Coordinates of C-alpha atoms and ligand atoms in Angstrom, one line a residue:
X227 CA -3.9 18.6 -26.2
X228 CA -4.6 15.4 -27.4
X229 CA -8.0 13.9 -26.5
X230 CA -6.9 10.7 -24.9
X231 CA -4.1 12.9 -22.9
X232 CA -7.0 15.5 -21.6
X233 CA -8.9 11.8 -20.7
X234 CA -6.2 10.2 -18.8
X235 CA -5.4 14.0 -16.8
X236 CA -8.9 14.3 -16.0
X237 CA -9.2 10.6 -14.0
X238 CA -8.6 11.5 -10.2
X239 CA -8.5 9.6 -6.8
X240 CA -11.5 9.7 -5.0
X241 CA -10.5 11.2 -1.7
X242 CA -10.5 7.6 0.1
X243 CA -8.4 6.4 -2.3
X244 CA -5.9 9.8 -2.0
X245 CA -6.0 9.4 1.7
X246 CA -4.8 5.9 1.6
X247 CA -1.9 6.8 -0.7
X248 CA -1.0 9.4 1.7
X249 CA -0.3 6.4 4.6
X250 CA 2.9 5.5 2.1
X251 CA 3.8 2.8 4.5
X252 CA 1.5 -0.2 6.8
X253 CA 1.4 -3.1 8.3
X254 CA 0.3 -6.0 8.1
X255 CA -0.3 -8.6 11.0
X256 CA -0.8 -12.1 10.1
X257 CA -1.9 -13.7 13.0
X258 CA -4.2 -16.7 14.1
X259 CA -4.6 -20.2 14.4
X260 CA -1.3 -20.6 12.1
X261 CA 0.9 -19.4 14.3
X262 CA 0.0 -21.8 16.9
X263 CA 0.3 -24.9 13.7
X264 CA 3.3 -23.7 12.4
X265 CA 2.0 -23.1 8.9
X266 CA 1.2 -20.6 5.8
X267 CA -2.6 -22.5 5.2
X268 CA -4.6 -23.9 7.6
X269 CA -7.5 -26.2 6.8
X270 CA -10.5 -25.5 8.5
X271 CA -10.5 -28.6 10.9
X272 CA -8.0 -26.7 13.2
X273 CA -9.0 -27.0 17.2
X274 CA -9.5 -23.6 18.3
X275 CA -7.9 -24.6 21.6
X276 CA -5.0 -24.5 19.7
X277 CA -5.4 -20.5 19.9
X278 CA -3.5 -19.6 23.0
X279 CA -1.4 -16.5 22.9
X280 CA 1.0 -16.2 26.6
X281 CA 1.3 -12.4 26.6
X282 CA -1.2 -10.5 23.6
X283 CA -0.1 -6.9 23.8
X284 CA -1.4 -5.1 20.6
X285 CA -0.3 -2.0 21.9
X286 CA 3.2 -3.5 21.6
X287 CA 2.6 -3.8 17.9
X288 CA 1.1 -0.4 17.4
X289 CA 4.2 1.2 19.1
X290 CA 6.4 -1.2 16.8
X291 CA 4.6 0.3 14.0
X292 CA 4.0 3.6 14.9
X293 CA 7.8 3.9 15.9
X294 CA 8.4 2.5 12.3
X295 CA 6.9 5.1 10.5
X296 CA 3.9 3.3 9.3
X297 CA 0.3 4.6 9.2
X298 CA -2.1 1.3 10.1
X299 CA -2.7 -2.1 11.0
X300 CA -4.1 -4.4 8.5
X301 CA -4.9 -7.3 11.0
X302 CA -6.1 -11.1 9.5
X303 CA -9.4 -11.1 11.1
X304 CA -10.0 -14.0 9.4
X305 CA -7.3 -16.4 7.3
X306 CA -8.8 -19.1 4.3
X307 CA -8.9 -21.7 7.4
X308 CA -11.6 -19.6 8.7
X309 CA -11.2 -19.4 12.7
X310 CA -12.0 -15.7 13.6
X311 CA -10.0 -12.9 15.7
X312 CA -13.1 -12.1 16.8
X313 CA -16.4 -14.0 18.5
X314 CA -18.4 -14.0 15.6
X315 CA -21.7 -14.6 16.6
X316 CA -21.9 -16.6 12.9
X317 CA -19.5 -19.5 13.9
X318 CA -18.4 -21.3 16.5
X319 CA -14.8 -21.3 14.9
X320 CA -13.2 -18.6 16.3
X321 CA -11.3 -17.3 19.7
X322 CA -14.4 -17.8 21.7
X323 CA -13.7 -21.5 21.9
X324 CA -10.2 -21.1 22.3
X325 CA -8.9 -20.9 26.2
X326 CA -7.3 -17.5 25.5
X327 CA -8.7 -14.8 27.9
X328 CA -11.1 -17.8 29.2
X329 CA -13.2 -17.4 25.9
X330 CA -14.0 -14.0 26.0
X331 CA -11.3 -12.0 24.3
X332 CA -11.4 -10.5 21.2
X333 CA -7.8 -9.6 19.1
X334 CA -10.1 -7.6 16.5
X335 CA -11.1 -5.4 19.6
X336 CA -7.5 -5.2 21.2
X337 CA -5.9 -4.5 18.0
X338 CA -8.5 -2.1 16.5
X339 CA -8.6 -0.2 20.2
X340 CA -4.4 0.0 20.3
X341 CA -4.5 1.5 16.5
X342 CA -6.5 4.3 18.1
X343 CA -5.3 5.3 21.1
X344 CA -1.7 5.0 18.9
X345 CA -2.9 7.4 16.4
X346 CA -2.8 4.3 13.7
X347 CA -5.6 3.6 11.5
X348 CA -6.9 0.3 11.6
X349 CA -7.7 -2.1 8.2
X350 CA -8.9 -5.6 8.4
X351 CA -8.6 -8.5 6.3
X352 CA -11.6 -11.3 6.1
X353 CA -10.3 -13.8 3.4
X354 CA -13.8 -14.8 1.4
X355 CA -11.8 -18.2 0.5
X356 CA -12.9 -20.1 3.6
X357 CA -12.1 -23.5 4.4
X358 CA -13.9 -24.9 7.8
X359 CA -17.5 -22.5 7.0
X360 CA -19.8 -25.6 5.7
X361 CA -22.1 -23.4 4.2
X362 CA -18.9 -22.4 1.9
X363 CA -19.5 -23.5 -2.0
X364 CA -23.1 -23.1 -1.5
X365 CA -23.4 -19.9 -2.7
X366 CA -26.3 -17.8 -1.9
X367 CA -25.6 -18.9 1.8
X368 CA -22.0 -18.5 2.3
X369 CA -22.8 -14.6 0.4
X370 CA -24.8 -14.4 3.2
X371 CA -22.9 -16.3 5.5
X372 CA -19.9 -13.4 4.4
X373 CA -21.6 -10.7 4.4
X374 CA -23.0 -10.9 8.1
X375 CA -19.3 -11.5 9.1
X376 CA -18.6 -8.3 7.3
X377 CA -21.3 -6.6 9.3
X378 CA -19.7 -7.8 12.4
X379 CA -16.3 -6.2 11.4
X380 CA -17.9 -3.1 10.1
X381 CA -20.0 -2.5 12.9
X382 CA -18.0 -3.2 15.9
X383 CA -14.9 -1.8 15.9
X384 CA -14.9 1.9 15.1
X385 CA -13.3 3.4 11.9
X386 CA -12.1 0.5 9.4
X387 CA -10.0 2.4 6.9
X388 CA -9.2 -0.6 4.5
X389 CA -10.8 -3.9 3.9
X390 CA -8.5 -6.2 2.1
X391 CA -10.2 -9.1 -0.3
X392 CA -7.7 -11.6 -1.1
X393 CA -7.8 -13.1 -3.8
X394 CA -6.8 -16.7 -3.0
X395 CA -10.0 -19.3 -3.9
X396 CA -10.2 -23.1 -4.1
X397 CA -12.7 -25.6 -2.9
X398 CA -14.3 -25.7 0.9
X399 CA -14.7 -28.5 3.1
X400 CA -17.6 -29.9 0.9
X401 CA -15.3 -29.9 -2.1
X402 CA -17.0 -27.1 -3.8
X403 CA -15.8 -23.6 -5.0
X404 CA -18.1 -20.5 -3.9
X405 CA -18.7 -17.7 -6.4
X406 CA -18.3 -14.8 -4.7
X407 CA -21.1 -12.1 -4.9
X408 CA -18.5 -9.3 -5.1
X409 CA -20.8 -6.6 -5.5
X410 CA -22.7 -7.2 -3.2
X411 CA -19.7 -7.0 -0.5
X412 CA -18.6 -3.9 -1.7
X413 CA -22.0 -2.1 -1.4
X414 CA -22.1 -3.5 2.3
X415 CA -18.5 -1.9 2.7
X416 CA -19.6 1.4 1.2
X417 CA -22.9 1.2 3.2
X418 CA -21.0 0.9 6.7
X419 CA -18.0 2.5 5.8
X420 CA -17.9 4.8 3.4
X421 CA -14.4 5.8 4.0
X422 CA -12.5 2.6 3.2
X423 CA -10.9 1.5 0.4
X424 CA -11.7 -1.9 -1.0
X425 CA -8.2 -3.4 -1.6
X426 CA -7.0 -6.1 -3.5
X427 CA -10.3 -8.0 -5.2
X428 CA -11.8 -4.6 -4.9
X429 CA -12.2 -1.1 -6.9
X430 CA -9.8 1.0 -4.6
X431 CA -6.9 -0.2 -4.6
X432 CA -4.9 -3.1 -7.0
X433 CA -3.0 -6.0 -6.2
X434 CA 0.7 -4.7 -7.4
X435 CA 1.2 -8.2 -9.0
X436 CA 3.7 -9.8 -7.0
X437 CA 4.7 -10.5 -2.9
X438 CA 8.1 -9.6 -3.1
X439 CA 7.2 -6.1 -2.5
X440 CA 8.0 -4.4 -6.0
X441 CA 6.4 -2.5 -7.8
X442 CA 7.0 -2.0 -11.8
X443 CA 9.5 1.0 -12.5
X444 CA 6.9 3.0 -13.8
X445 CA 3.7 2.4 -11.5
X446 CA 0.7 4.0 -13.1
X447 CA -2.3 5.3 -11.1
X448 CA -4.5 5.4 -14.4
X449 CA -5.5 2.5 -15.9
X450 CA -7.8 1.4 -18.4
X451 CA -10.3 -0.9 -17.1
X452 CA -14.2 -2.6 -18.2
X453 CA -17.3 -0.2 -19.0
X454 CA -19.0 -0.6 -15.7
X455 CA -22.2 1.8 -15.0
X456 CA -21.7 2.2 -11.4
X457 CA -18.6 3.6 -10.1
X458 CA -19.1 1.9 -6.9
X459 CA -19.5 -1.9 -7.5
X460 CA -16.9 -2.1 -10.5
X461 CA -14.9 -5.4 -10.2
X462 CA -12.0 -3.9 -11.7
X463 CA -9.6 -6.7 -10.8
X464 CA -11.5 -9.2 -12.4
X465 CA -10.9 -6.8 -16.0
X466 CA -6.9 -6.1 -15.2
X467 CA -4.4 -8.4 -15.2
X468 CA -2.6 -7.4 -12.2
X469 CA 0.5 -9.4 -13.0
X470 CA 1.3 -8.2 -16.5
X471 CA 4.3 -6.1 -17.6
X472 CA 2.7 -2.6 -18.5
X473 CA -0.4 -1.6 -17.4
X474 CA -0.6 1.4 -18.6
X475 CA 0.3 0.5 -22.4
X476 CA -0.3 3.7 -24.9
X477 CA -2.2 2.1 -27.1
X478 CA -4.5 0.4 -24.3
X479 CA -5.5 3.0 -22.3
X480 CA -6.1 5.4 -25.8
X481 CA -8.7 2.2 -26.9
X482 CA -10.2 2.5 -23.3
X483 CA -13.8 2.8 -23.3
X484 CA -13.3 3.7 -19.5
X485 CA -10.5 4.6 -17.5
X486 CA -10.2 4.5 -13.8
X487 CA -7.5 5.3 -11.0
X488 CA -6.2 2.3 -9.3
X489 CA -3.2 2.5 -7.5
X490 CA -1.2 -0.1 -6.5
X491 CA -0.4 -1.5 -3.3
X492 CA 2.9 -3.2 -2.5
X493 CA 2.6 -6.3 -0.3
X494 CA 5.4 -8.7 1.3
X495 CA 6.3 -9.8 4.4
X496 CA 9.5 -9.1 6.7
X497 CA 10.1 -12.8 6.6
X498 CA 9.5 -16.0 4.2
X499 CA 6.6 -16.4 5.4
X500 CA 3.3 -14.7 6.2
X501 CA 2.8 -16.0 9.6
X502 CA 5.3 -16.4 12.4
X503 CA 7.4 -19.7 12.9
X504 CA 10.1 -19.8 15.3
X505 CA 11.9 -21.5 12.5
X506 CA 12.5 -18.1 10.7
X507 CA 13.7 -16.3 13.2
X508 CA 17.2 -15.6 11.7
X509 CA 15.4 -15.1 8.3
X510 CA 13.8 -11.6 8.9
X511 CA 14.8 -9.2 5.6
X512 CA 18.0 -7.6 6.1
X513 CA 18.3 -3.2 6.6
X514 CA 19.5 -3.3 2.8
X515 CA 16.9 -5.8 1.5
X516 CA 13.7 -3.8 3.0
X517 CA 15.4 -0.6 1.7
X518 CA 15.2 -2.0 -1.9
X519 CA 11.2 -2.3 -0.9
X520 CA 10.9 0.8 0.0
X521 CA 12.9 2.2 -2.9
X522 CA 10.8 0.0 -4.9
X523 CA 7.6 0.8 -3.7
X524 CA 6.8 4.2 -2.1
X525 CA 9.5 5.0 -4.3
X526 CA 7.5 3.9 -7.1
X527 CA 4.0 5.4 -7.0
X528 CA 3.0 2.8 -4.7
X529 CA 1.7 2.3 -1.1
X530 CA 4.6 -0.8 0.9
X531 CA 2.0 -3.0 3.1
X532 CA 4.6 -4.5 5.0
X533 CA 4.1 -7.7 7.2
X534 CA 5.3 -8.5 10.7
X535 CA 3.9 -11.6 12.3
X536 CA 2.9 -11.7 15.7
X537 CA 4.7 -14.9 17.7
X538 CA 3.0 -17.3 20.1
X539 CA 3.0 -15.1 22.5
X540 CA 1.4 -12.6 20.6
X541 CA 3.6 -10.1 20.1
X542 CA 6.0 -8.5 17.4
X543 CA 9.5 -11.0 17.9
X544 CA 12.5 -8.7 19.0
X545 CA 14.3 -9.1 16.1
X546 CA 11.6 -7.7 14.0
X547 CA 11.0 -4.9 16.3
X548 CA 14.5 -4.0 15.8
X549 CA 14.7 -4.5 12.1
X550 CA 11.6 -1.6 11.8
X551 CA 13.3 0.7 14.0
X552 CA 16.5 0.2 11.5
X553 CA 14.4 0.5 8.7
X554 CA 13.1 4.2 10.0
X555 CA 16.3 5.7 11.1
X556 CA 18.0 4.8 7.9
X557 CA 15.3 6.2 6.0
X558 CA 14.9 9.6 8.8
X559 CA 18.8 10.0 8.7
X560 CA 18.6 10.3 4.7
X561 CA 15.2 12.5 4.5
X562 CA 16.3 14.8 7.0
X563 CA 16.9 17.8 4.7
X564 CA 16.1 18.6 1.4
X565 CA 19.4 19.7 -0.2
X566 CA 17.9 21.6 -3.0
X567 CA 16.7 24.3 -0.4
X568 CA 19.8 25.2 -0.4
X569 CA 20.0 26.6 -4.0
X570 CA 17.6 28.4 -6.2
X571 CA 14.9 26.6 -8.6
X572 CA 13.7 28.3 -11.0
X573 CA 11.2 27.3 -13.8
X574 CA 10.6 28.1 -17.3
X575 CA 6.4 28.5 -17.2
X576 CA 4.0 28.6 -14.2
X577 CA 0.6 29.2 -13.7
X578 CA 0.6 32.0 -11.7
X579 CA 2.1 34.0 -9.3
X580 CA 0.6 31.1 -6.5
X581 CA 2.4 28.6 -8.5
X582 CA 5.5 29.4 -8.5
X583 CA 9.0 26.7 -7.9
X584 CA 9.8 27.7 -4.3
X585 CA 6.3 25.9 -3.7
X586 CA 8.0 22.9 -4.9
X587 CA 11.1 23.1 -1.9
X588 CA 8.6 24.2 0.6
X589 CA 8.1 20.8 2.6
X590 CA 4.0 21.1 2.3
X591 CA 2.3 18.6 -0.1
X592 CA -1.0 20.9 -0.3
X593 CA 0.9 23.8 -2.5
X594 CA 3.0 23.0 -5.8
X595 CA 4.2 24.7 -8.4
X596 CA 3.0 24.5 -11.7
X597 CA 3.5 25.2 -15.2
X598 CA 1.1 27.4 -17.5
X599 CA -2.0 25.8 -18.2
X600 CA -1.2 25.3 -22.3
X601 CA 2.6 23.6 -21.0
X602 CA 2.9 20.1 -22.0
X603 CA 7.0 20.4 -21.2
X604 CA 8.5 22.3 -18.8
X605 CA 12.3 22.8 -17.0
X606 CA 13.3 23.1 -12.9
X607 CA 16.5 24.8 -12.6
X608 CA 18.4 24.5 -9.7
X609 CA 21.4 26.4 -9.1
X610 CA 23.4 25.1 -5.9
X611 CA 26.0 27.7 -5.8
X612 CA 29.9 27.2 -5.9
X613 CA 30.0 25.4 -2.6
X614 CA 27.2 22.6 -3.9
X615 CA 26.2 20.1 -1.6
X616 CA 26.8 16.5 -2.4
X617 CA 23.3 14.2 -2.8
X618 CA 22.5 10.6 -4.1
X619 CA 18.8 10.9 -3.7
X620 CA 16.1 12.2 -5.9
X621 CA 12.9 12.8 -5.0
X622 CA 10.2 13.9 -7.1
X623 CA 6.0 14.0 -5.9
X624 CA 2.9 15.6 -8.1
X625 CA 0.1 16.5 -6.1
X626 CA -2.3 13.3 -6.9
X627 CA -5.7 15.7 -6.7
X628 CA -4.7 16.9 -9.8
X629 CA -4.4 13.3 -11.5
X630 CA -0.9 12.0 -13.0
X631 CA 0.8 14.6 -15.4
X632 CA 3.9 13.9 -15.8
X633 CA 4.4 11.1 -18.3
X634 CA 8.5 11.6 -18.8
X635 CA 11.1 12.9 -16.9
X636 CA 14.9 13.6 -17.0
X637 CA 16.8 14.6 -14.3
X638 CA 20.6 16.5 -15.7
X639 CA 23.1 18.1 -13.9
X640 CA 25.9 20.6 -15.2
X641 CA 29.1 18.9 -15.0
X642 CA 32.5 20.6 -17.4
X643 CA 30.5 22.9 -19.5
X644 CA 27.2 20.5 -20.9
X645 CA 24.4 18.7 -18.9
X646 CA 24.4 15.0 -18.4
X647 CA 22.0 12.8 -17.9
X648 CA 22.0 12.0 -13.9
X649 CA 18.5 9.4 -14.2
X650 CA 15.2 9.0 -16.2
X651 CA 11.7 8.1 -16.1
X652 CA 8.2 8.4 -16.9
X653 CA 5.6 8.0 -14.0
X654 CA 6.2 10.3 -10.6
X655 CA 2.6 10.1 -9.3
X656 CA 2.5 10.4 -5.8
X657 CA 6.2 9.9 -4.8
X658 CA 9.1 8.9 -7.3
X659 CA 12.4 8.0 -5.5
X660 CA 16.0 7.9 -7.3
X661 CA 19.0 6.3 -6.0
X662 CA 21.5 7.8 -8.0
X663 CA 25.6 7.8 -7.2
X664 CA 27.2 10.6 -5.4
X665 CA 26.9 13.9 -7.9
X666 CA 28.0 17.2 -6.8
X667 CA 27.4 19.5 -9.5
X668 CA 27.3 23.4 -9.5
X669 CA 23.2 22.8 -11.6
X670 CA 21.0 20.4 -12.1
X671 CA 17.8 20.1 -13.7
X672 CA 14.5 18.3 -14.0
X673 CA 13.2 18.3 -17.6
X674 CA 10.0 17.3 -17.8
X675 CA 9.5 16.0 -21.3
X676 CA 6.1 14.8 -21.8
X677 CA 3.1 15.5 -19.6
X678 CA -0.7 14.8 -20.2
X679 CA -1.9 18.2 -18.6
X680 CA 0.6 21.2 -17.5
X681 CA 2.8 19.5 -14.9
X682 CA 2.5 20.0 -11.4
X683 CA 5.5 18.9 -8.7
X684 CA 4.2 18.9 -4.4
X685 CA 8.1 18.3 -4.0
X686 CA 11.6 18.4 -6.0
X687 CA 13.9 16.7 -3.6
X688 CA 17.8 16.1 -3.1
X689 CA 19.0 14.0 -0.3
X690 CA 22.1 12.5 0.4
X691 CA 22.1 8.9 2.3
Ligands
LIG918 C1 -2.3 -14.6 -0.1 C2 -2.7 -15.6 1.0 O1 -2.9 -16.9 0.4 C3 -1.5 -15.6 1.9 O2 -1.7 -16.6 2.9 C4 -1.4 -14.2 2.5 O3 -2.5 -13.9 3.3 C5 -1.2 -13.2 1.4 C6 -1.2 -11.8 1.9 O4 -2.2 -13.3 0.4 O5 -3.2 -14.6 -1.2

């Protein structure tokens, strides 16, 4: 085995980091004082009064979401115009000067309380970018300033299982940018929760580089990144350039000093724009469109953070309600039944008797098989028998405690006497997806060209939409 391949196996999620992945699909709620202004950005100087939901029901979201198939709430505790969800006892911008609940509600607390008695998990989003704080270009203070917010949110409200860091940054109401004492957040966050990830300007979990909701066609999870001495308070986003083309370029990560996992994280919204206006009612993303995301993303290695604005009245609109519920039986109705457990797979090498391919058709994502540990290459047979069932879906998923293996994959299936090529790739990771045309063939086969450590498969998948 190569040295840089034995590297590159050996970099593995640290169990926050693999329990996110295992979410696949949440949501995000953009809610605050721009839904009641009609706009993406507010400025700071926004009237809290202006902060009157009719008919808040987060439980209404959670069983939107939890309906949906999705795993947590992301909730904008605070946007870049700074008014907070919550009655921060830092500010007097927030919902305590607002005449919702007479000045004594709390959306952090509604939301955070609805995630968990609806089996969600909850995340929160504090934008450091921060338009009304005054103390905001001044740095030492705002640091501080930030960082007893954070308390507040880290403190208060039970398990936080994300905290998201965007990365939008200009100037505050004195005109000034803040630099922002990353590390320093991030050892607060591991302090009070050790169990979240960091997302987005954070270690955990990268930016995927775009909000359309796509990720690359081969999403990495290993990436080369910055010497940093401590694991912990790495600014990794600041070291990789979260919108380039390939990531995970050979010669890049062999001429790594230091490589890390960072997964990526797929965020876009279920209309134009982040929060709700009225306007865009008849512009929520169509069954097909949101399919493409979710082809694109959990499809791709990736974890979809989807967003659905809460309205004036403070709930999810109707039409995006119904939209999820689409979204789920579509995507129920096709992963009803793995078709390949109707045949036989066989494999050319495994590990051991534990290891064998039924574990790969066995619905469980804690047993896999594997090939023999000296395998670089390896071939899943699958014979469907002379009544073979018809599928257009692949699905392919390496257990992610072990690392990424797999590093090229074809997928063949016996049609007139000689295999031909059904699809190809080179990253699986946690979950690849294929949308392939109809095939019904008597074979098929997953040839799994190049891997960086014997490969490993949770699941070998055939489905038919
Ligand atoms: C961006 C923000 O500027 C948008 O308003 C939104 O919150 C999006 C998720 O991130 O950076």
């Amino acid at each position: 085995m190569s040295t840089v391949d034995a590297r590159l196996a050996a970099v593995r999620p640290s169990p926050r980091q693999q329990a996110w992945q295992e979410m696949e699909y949440i949501a995000f709620a953009h809610f605050g004082i721009n839904t009641f202004t009609d706009r993406e950005w507010g400025e700071g100087t926004e009237e809290p009064a202006l902060f009157s939901p009719t008919a808040l029901d987060a439980g209404q979201w959670v069983d939107a979401c939890r309906r949906a198939g999705m795993r947590m709430i992301i909730l904008t505790a605070k946007h870049h115009d700074g008014f907070c969800l919550w009655p921060s006892a830092h500010t007097e911008h927030s919902v305590r000067q607002s005449p919702w609940r007479q000045g004594r509600g709390d959306v952090v607390r509604e939301v955070a309380d609805a995630c968990r008695a609806g089996g969600l998990r909850f995340g929160v989003y504090c934008s450091p970018w921060d338009r009304h704080e005054p103390s905001y270009g001044n740095s030492p203070a705002y640091n501080q300033f930030f960082r007893r917010q954070l308390t507040e949110l880290l403190t208060g409200y039970g398990e936080i299982a994300e905290v998201w860091f965007d990365g939008a940054c200009a100037e505050g109401p004195n005109g000034r940018r803040q630099e922002y004492d990353w590390e320093s957040y991030y050892r607060l966050v591991r302090q009070l929760q050790p169990q979240a990830v960091i997302a987005i300007c954070g270690p955990d979990v990268r930016w995927v580089g775009n909000e359309s909701g796509l990720a690359r066609d081969d999403e990495w999870s290993v990436l080369p990144a910055a010497a940093a001495a401590d694991d912990d308070v790495a600014t990794h986003f600041q070291h990789v350039d979260s919108q380039a083309g390939d990531l995970a370029d050979g010669a890049r990560l062999a001429a790594a000093e230091r490589l890390i996992w960072y997964p990526a994280e797929c965020d876009v919204s279920i209309r134009p724009g982040w929060f709700y206006h009225a306007a865009e009612d008849l512009r929520v993303k169509s069954l097909p469109h949101l399919e493409d995301i979710y082809y694109r993303s959990v499809g791709r290695n990736s974890v979809l953070l989807l967003n659905v604005p809460p309205d004036r009245r403070g709930l999810f609109h109707e039409y995006d309600v119904a939209r999820l519920a689409e979204l789920r039986r579509s995507l129920a109705r096709t992963f009803a039944e793995n078709l390949a457990r109707v045949g036989t797979l066989q494999a050319d090498s495994q590990a051991d008797a534990g290891h064998g391919a039924a574990a790969a058709l066995d619905r469980r994502a804690d047993t896999w098989w594997s090939a023999a540990p000296d395998c670089r290459q390896a071939v899943l047979e699958l014979d469907l028998g002379a009544a073979p069932p018809a599928f257009d879906r692949l699905e392919l998923r390496e257990p992610i405690a072990l690392g990424q293996r797999i590093t090229r994959f074809r997928l063949e299936g016996w049609d007139h006497g000689c295999w031909r090529l059904i699809c190809e790739g080179a990253s699986v990771g946690y979950r690849r997806l294929e949308r392939l045309g109809r095939i019904q063939v008597p074979r098929v086969r997953l040839v799994i060209d190049q891997a960086r450590e014997s490969p490993a498969l949770a699941t070998f998948g055939l489905y038919l939409s």
